[in-house]
Structure formats: structure tokens, C-alpha cells
mmCIF file of C-alpha atoms in Angstrom:
data_model
loop_
_atom_site.group_PDB
_atom_site.id
_atom_site.type_symbol
_atom_site.label_atom_id
_atom_site.label_comp_id
_atom_site.label_asym_id
_atom_site.label_seq_id
_atom_site.Cartn_x
_atom_site.Cartn_y
_atom_site.Cartn_z
ATOM 1 C CA MET P 1 -0.020 0.275 0.070
ATOM 2 C CA LEU P 2 2.629 2.473 0.736
ATOM 3 C CA LYS P 3 4.893 1.574 -1.883
ATOM 4 C CA SER P 4 1.862 2.209 -4.263
ATOM 5 C CA ARG P 5 0.904 5.387 -2.549
ATOM 6 C CA TRP P 6 4.811 6.563 -2.449
ATOM 7 C CA THR P 7 4.985 5.608 -6.282
ATOM 8 C CA SER P 8 2.525 7.901 -6.938
ATOM 9 C CA LEU P 9 2.874 10.682 -4.899
ATOM 10 C CA ILE P 10 6.722 10.767 -5.779
ATOM 11 C CA ALA P 11 5.229 11.351 -9.345
ATOM 12 C CA SER P 12 4.603 14.798 -8.277
ATOM 13 C CA ALA P 13 7.501 15.871 -7.321
ATOM 14 C CA ALA P 14 9.226 16.045 -10.673
ATOM 15 C CA LEU P 15 7.277 19.072 -11.183
ATOM 16 C CA VAL P 16 9.429 20.831 -8.695
ATOM 17 C CA LEU P 17 12.687 17.744 -8.612
ATOM 18 C CA ALA P 18 14.569 19.620 -11.796
ATOM 19 C CA THR P 19 17.545 21.933 -11.708
ATOM 20 C CA ALA P 20 20.023 23.734 -13.297
ATOM 21 C CA VAL P 21 23.453 25.104 -11.955
ATOM 22 C CA ALA P 22 22.605 28.268 -9.549
ATOM 23 C CA HIS P 23 24.831 31.090 -8.097
ATOM 24 C CA ALA P 24 25.622 31.265 -4.905
ATOM 25 C CA GLN P 25 23.480 34.630 -4.442
ATOM 26 C CA THR P 26 20.603 32.868 -5.178
ATOM 27 C CA ALA P 27 18.283 31.823 -2.198
ATOM 28 C CA PRO P 28 17.303 28.355 -2.183
ATOM 29 C CA ASP P 29 13.634 28.865 -2.244
ATOM 30 C CA ALA P 30 13.935 31.219 -5.101
ATOM 31 C CA TRP P 31 15.798 28.635 -7.048
ATOM 32 C CA ILE P 32 13.342 25.915 -7.020
ATOM 33 C CA LYS P 33 10.756 28.199 -7.457
ATOM 34 C CA GLN P 34 12.559 29.670 -10.642
ATOM 35 C CA ILE P 35 13.392 25.673 -12.153
ATOM 36 C CA SER P 36 10.282 24.392 -11.530
ATOM 37 C CA GLY P 37 8.315 26.682 -13.679
ATOM 38 C CA GLU P 38 11.143 26.582 -16.845
ATOM 39 C CA VAL P 39 10.044 22.532 -16.812
ATOM 40 C CA ILE P 40 6.831 22.902 -16.285
ATOM 41 C CA GLU P 41 6.917 25.650 -19.351
ATOM 42 C CA ALA P 42 9.033 22.847 -21.512
ATOM 43 C CA VAL P 43 6.832 19.862 -20.902
ATOM 44 C CA LYS P 44 3.891 22.076 -21.528
ATOM 45 C CA ALA P 45 5.269 23.558 -25.250
ATOM 46 C CA ASP P 46 7.070 19.605 -25.794
ATOM 47 C CA LYS P 47 3.546 17.310 -27.078
ATOM 48 C CA ALA P 48 6.109 14.886 -27.558
ATOM 49 C CA ILE P 49 6.992 14.423 -24.035
ATOM 50 C CA GLN P 50 3.110 14.526 -22.647
ATOM 51 C CA ALA P 51 2.833 11.708 -25.465
ATOM 52 C CA GLY P 52 5.581 9.357 -23.917
ATOM 53 C CA ASP P 53 8.499 10.152 -26.159
ATOM 54 C CA THR P 54 11.047 8.729 -23.872
ATOM 55 C CA LYS P 55 14.474 9.919 -25.155
ATOM 56 C CA ARG P 56 12.835 14.082 -25.256
ATOM 57 C CA ILE P 57 11.643 13.045 -21.796
ATOM 58 C CA LEU P 58 15.557 11.645 -20.276
ATOM 59 C CA ALA P 59 16.936 14.509 -22.173
ATOM 60 C CA LEU P 60 14.989 17.006 -19.954
ATOM 61 C CA VAL P 61 15.339 14.958 -16.908
ATOM 62 C CA ASP P 62 19.222 14.468 -17.706
ATOM 63 C CA ALA P 63 19.481 18.344 -18.404
ATOM 64 C CA LYS P 64 17.367 19.736 -15.582
ATOM 65 C CA ILE P 65 17.604 17.314 -13.018
ATOM 66 C CA LEU P 66 20.332 15.496 -12.793
ATOM 67 C CA PRO P 67 22.896 18.200 -11.643
ATOM 68 C CA GLY P 68 20.908 19.614 -8.601
ATOM 69 C CA VAL P 69 20.742 16.145 -7.044
ATOM 70 C CA ASP P 70 22.502 14.708 -4.799
ATOM 71 C CA PHE P 71 22.461 10.939 -5.665
ATOM 72 C CA GLN P 72 25.114 10.264 -3.409
ATOM 73 C CA ARG P 73 23.618 11.362 0.211
ATOM 74 C CA MET P 74 20.516 10.269 -1.173
ATOM 75 C CA THR P 75 21.928 7.337 -1.872
ATOM 76 C CA SER P 76 23.543 6.492 1.532
ATOM 77 C CA SER P 77 20.869 7.779 3.855
ATOM 78 C CA SER P 78 18.715 5.273 1.790
ATOM 79 C CA VAL P 79 21.085 2.115 2.617
ATOM 80 C CA GLY P 80 21.804 3.726 5.930
ATOM 81 C CA ARG P 81 23.925 1.994 8.167
ATOM 82 C CA TYR P 82 24.978 -0.817 5.301
ATOM 83 C CA TRP P 83 26.739 1.391 3.897
ATOM 84 C CA ARG P 84 29.394 1.337 5.319
ATOM 85 C CA GLN P 85 29.616 -2.645 4.960
ATOM 86 C CA ALA P 86 29.463 -1.686 1.450
ATOM 87 C CA THR P 87 32.324 -1.899 -0.748
ATOM 88 C CA PRO P 88 33.654 0.993 -3.131
ATOM 89 C CA GLU P 89 32.226 -1.115 -5.607
ATOM 90 C CA GLN P 90 29.013 -2.018 -4.149
ATOM 91 C CA GLN P 91 28.539 1.840 -3.038
ATOM 92 C CA LYS P 92 28.602 2.089 -6.641
ATOM 93 C CA ARG P 93 26.928 -0.210 -7.995
ATOM 94 C CA LEU P 94 24.373 0.953 -5.479
ATOM 95 C CA GLN P 95 23.940 4.772 -6.579
ATOM 96 C CA GLU P 96 24.025 4.364 -9.884
ATOM 97 C CA GLU P 97 21.142 1.819 -9.491
ATOM 98 C CA PHE P 98 19.067 4.396 -7.319
ATOM 99 C CA LYS P 99 20.006 7.135 -9.836
ATOM 100 C CA THR P 100 17.869 5.194 -12.481
ATOM 101 C CA LEU P 101 15.325 3.665 -11.270
ATOM 102 C CA LEU P 102 15.081 7.644 -9.678
ATOM 103 C CA VAL P 103 15.273 8.830 -13.089
ATOM 104 C CA ARG P 104 12.722 6.828 -14.487
ATOM 105 C CA THR P 105 10.060 7.630 -12.151
ATOM 106 C CA TYR P 106 10.844 11.321 -12.641
ATOM 107 C CA ALA P 107 11.053 11.194 -16.209
ATOM 108 C CA GLY P 108 7.262 9.488 -16.213
ATOM 109 C CA ALA P 109 5.509 11.820 -14.714
ATOM 110 C CA LEU P 110 6.412 14.352 -16.184
ATOM 111 C CA THR P 111 4.382 13.023 -19.173
ATOM 112 C CA GLN P 112 1.565 13.995 -16.082
ATOM 113 C CA VAL P 113 2.284 17.678 -15.873
ATOM 114 C CA ARG P 114 -0.521 20.209 -17.946
ATOM 115 C CA ASP P 115 -1.957 22.853 -15.760
ATOM 116 C CA GLN P 116 -0.144 22.776 -12.345
ATOM 117 C CA THR P 117 1.587 25.560 -10.546
ATOM 118 C CA VAL P 118 4.409 25.481 -7.670
ATOM 119 C CA GLU P 119 3.496 28.181 -4.716
ATOM 120 C CA LEU P 120 6.211 28.289 -2.692
ATOM 121 C CA LYS P 121 5.866 28.869 1.320
ATOM 122 C CA PRO P 122 8.073 31.387 3.431
ATOM 123 C CA LEU P 123 11.526 30.189 3.526
ATOM 124 C CA ARG P 124 12.877 29.662 7.288
ATOM 125 C CA ALA P 125 16.370 30.090 7.255
ATOM 126 C CA LYS P 126 19.684 32.216 7.924
ATOM 127 C CA PRO P 127 21.693 33.887 5.306
ATOM 128 C CA GLU P 128 24.786 31.800 6.334
ATOM 129 C CA ASP P 129 22.768 27.984 6.444
ATOM 130 C CA THR P 130 24.032 25.222 4.805
ATOM 131 C CA GLU P 131 21.483 23.427 5.127
ATOM 132 C CA VAL P 132 17.797 24.214 4.338
ATOM 133 C CA LEU P 133 14.186 23.039 3.996
ATOM 134 C CA VAL P 134 11.585 24.451 0.806
ATOM 135 C CA ARG P 135 7.833 24.196 1.705
ATOM 136 C CA SER P 136 5.779 24.276 -1.749
ATOM 137 C CA GLU P 137 2.429 23.423 -2.511
ATOM 138 C CA ILE P 138 1.463 21.992 -6.217
ATOM 139 C CA LYS P 139 -1.471 23.669 -7.208
ATOM 140 C CA GLY P 140 -3.516 21.637 -10.160
ATOM 141 C CA LYS P 141 -6.774 20.158 -10.126
ATOM 142 C CA GLY P 142 -7.987 18.461 -6.719
ATOM 143 C CA GLU P 143 -6.342 19.645 -3.641
ATOM 144 C CA PRO P 144 -3.152 21.169 -3.396
ATOM 145 C CA ILE P 145 0.067 18.625 -3.018
ATOM 146 C CA GLN P 146 2.915 19.169 0.057
ATOM 147 C CA LEU P 147 5.739 19.105 -2.027
ATOM 148 C CA ASP P 148 9.142 19.807 0.481
ATOM 149 C CA TYR P 149 12.456 19.616 -0.366
ATOM 150 C CA ARG P 150 16.146 18.743 2.150
ATOM 151 C CA LEU P 151 18.754 21.394 0.174
ATOM 152 C CA GLU P 152 22.537 21.296 1.065
ATOM 153 C CA LYS P 153 24.725 24.378 0.220
ATOM 154 C CA SER P 154 26.981 22.621 -2.571
ATOM 155 C CA GLY P 155 29.435 24.820 -4.598
ATOM 156 C CA ASP P 156 28.323 27.429 -5.699
ATOM 157 C CA GLY P 157 25.163 26.535 -5.728
ATOM 158 C CA TRP P 158 22.224 23.751 -3.893
ATOM 159 C CA LYS P 159 21.938 20.353 -4.060
ATOM 160 C CA ILE P 160 18.423 18.302 -3.096
ATOM 161 C CA TYR P 161 19.312 15.309 -1.225
ATOM 162 C CA ASP P 162 15.596 14.469 -0.228
ATOM 163 C CA VAL P 163 11.753 14.853 -0.631
ATOM 164 C CA ASN P 164 8.169 14.883 1.255
ATOM 165 C CA VAL P 165 5.381 14.211 -0.700
ATOM 166 C CA LEU P 166 1.834 14.821 1.481
ATOM 167 C CA GLY P 167 4.470 13.754 4.821
ATOM 168 C CA VAL P 168 5.855 10.622 3.752
ATOM 169 C CA TRP P 169 10.480 11.667 2.370
ATOM 170 C CA LEU P 170 12.183 9.532 -0.230
ATOM 171 C CA VAL P 171 14.791 8.908 1.603
ATOM 172 C CA GLU P 172 12.835 7.002 5.076
ATOM 173 C CA THR P 173 10.874 5.339 2.860
ATOM 174 C CA TYR P 174 13.680 3.676 0.825
ATOM 175 C CA ARG P 175 15.549 2.900 3.801
ATOM 176 C CA ALA P 176 12.500 0.555 5.166
ATOM 177 C CA SER P 177 12.516 -1.089 2.314
ATOM 178 C CA PHE P 178 16.375 -1.806 1.095
ATOM 179 C CA ALA P 179 16.942 -2.295 4.884
ATOM 180 C CA GLN P 180 14.458 -5.189 4.493
ATOM 181 C CA GLU P 181 16.019 -6.478 1.330
ATOM 182 C CA ILE P 182 19.674 -6.202 2.616
ATOM 183 C CA SER P 183 18.439 -8.443 5.332
ATOM 184 C CA ALA P 184 17.127 -11.022 3.397
ATOM 185 C CA SER P 185 19.936 -11.025 0.278
ATOM 186 C CA GLY P 186 22.678 -9.055 1.714
ATOM 187 C CA ILE P 187 23.633 -5.521 -0.413
ATOM 188 C CA ASP P 188 24.220 -7.587 -3.667
ATOM 189 C CA GLY P 189 20.714 -8.733 -3.421
ATOM 190 C CA LEU P 190 19.709 -5.587 -3.153
ATOM 191 C CA ILE P 191 21.837 -3.953 -6.410
ATOM 192 C CA ALA P 192 20.482 -7.005 -7.691
ATOM 193 C CA LYS P 193 16.816 -6.887 -7.476
ATOM 194 C CA LEU P 194 16.933 -2.784 -8.252
ATOM 195 C CA ALA P 195 18.987 -3.729 -11.484
ATOM 196 C CA GLU P 196 15.785 -6.075 -12.417
ATOM 197 C CA LYS P 197 13.340 -2.565 -11.989
ATOM 198 C CA ASN P 198 15.864 -0.891 -14.014
ATOM 199 C CA LYS P 199 15.856 -3.767 -16.856
ATOM 200 C CA ALA P 200 12.120 -4.352 -16.794
ATOM 201 C CA ALA P 201 11.230 -0.086 -17.045
ATOM 202 C CA ALA P 202 13.573 -0.155 -19.994
ATOM 203 C CA ALA P 203 12.225 -2.921 -22.016
ATOM 204 C CA LYS P 204 8.449 -1.069 -21.914
ATOM 205 C CA SER P 205 9.360 2.105 -22.899
#
């Protein structure tokens, strides 16, 4: 039930979890607002993406999402205490497979963009903060969707390392399922499971 609910809710995250290189003087909430608007407009203007053109969708994801997400931190946090037990090669494979899984989730969600808009809530952070919480709502048809982000200062910009949809944090959700898989089949078992899911998703596209 949670997995099904999360799959549908995380689709909404694709509307805002799309980023590009930002300057240090740009406030994190303004950055999210600007880039999310650009992505929404790009999807609205591209009939191929709306129709499910995989290559066009992945190209947009690659250009807008990947530069602004700290996949290493997101993966290690999702794997939890088992991350320190993994070899460097296992850590690399986990990050690659988890990244592919998330990218395809977000890519599929982009085809659902129609008339949504993003509304940011007041940012509660100090100028010197290196980690912040950006709160927002996705508005369209139906009830607004709560969508929050944990960002960290990275170089001269910001990167997202966790997402909260309607009170459910991505890292926390995956940590529970990953721990269950590792307990049953080990770290290599989790890697194989993720690879299997990604292979199946690629075959359908």
C-alpha cells in the first residue's frame, strides 16, 4: 500500500525536482521556483514529452534534474547503516542503480504535467545556513499537494538530497524497503533487485 501510494505521490515531485546550476547568491526557494517553472513550461510546450517520447523525456531529465540532485548522499542515506558495510564497488553500483530508478520515476511523471503551478511557502533559514528546508505546494486540479525539499549548499549552488511528499520522506521510505531487502539477500541482493527493476522499466519504454 505504501509503495503504491509513494509511486503516485513521488510523481508530483518531478514537477519541482528539476534543477540546473545556480549561483550562490540565489536563495534556495527562489531557485526551486525558477527552475520548476522552466521545466513545467518546457513540458507544456513539448507534445512529444506529453505523448511519452522516452528519449525527449530523458533528455529533459538529464539536463534539468541530474545537475541539482546529490545522488551520493541520497543513496547513502537510503541504504542507512549498511552503506558503511558496502565495498566501494558496491556503493558505486547502488548509487548507479538507485539513480536510474529515480530518474525513470521522474521521467514518467513529466508526461502528467498539464496546468500545475508551484507555490512556495516562506523560507525559514538564515543567510549563512548550508542546509535548508524548502516547503511548497503543487496546485492544479484537486487538492494541493504538499512538497518539501531538503537542500544542501554545494559549491556555488544548491543540491537536493531528500523530498517529502504529503508527509512521506523519500529517503525514509526507501531506507525501510532497502533494509528489508538487505536483511534477506545482502547488499548484492539489493543491487540485483534494483537492476532487475531498471531492466524491466527499460524494456517497457
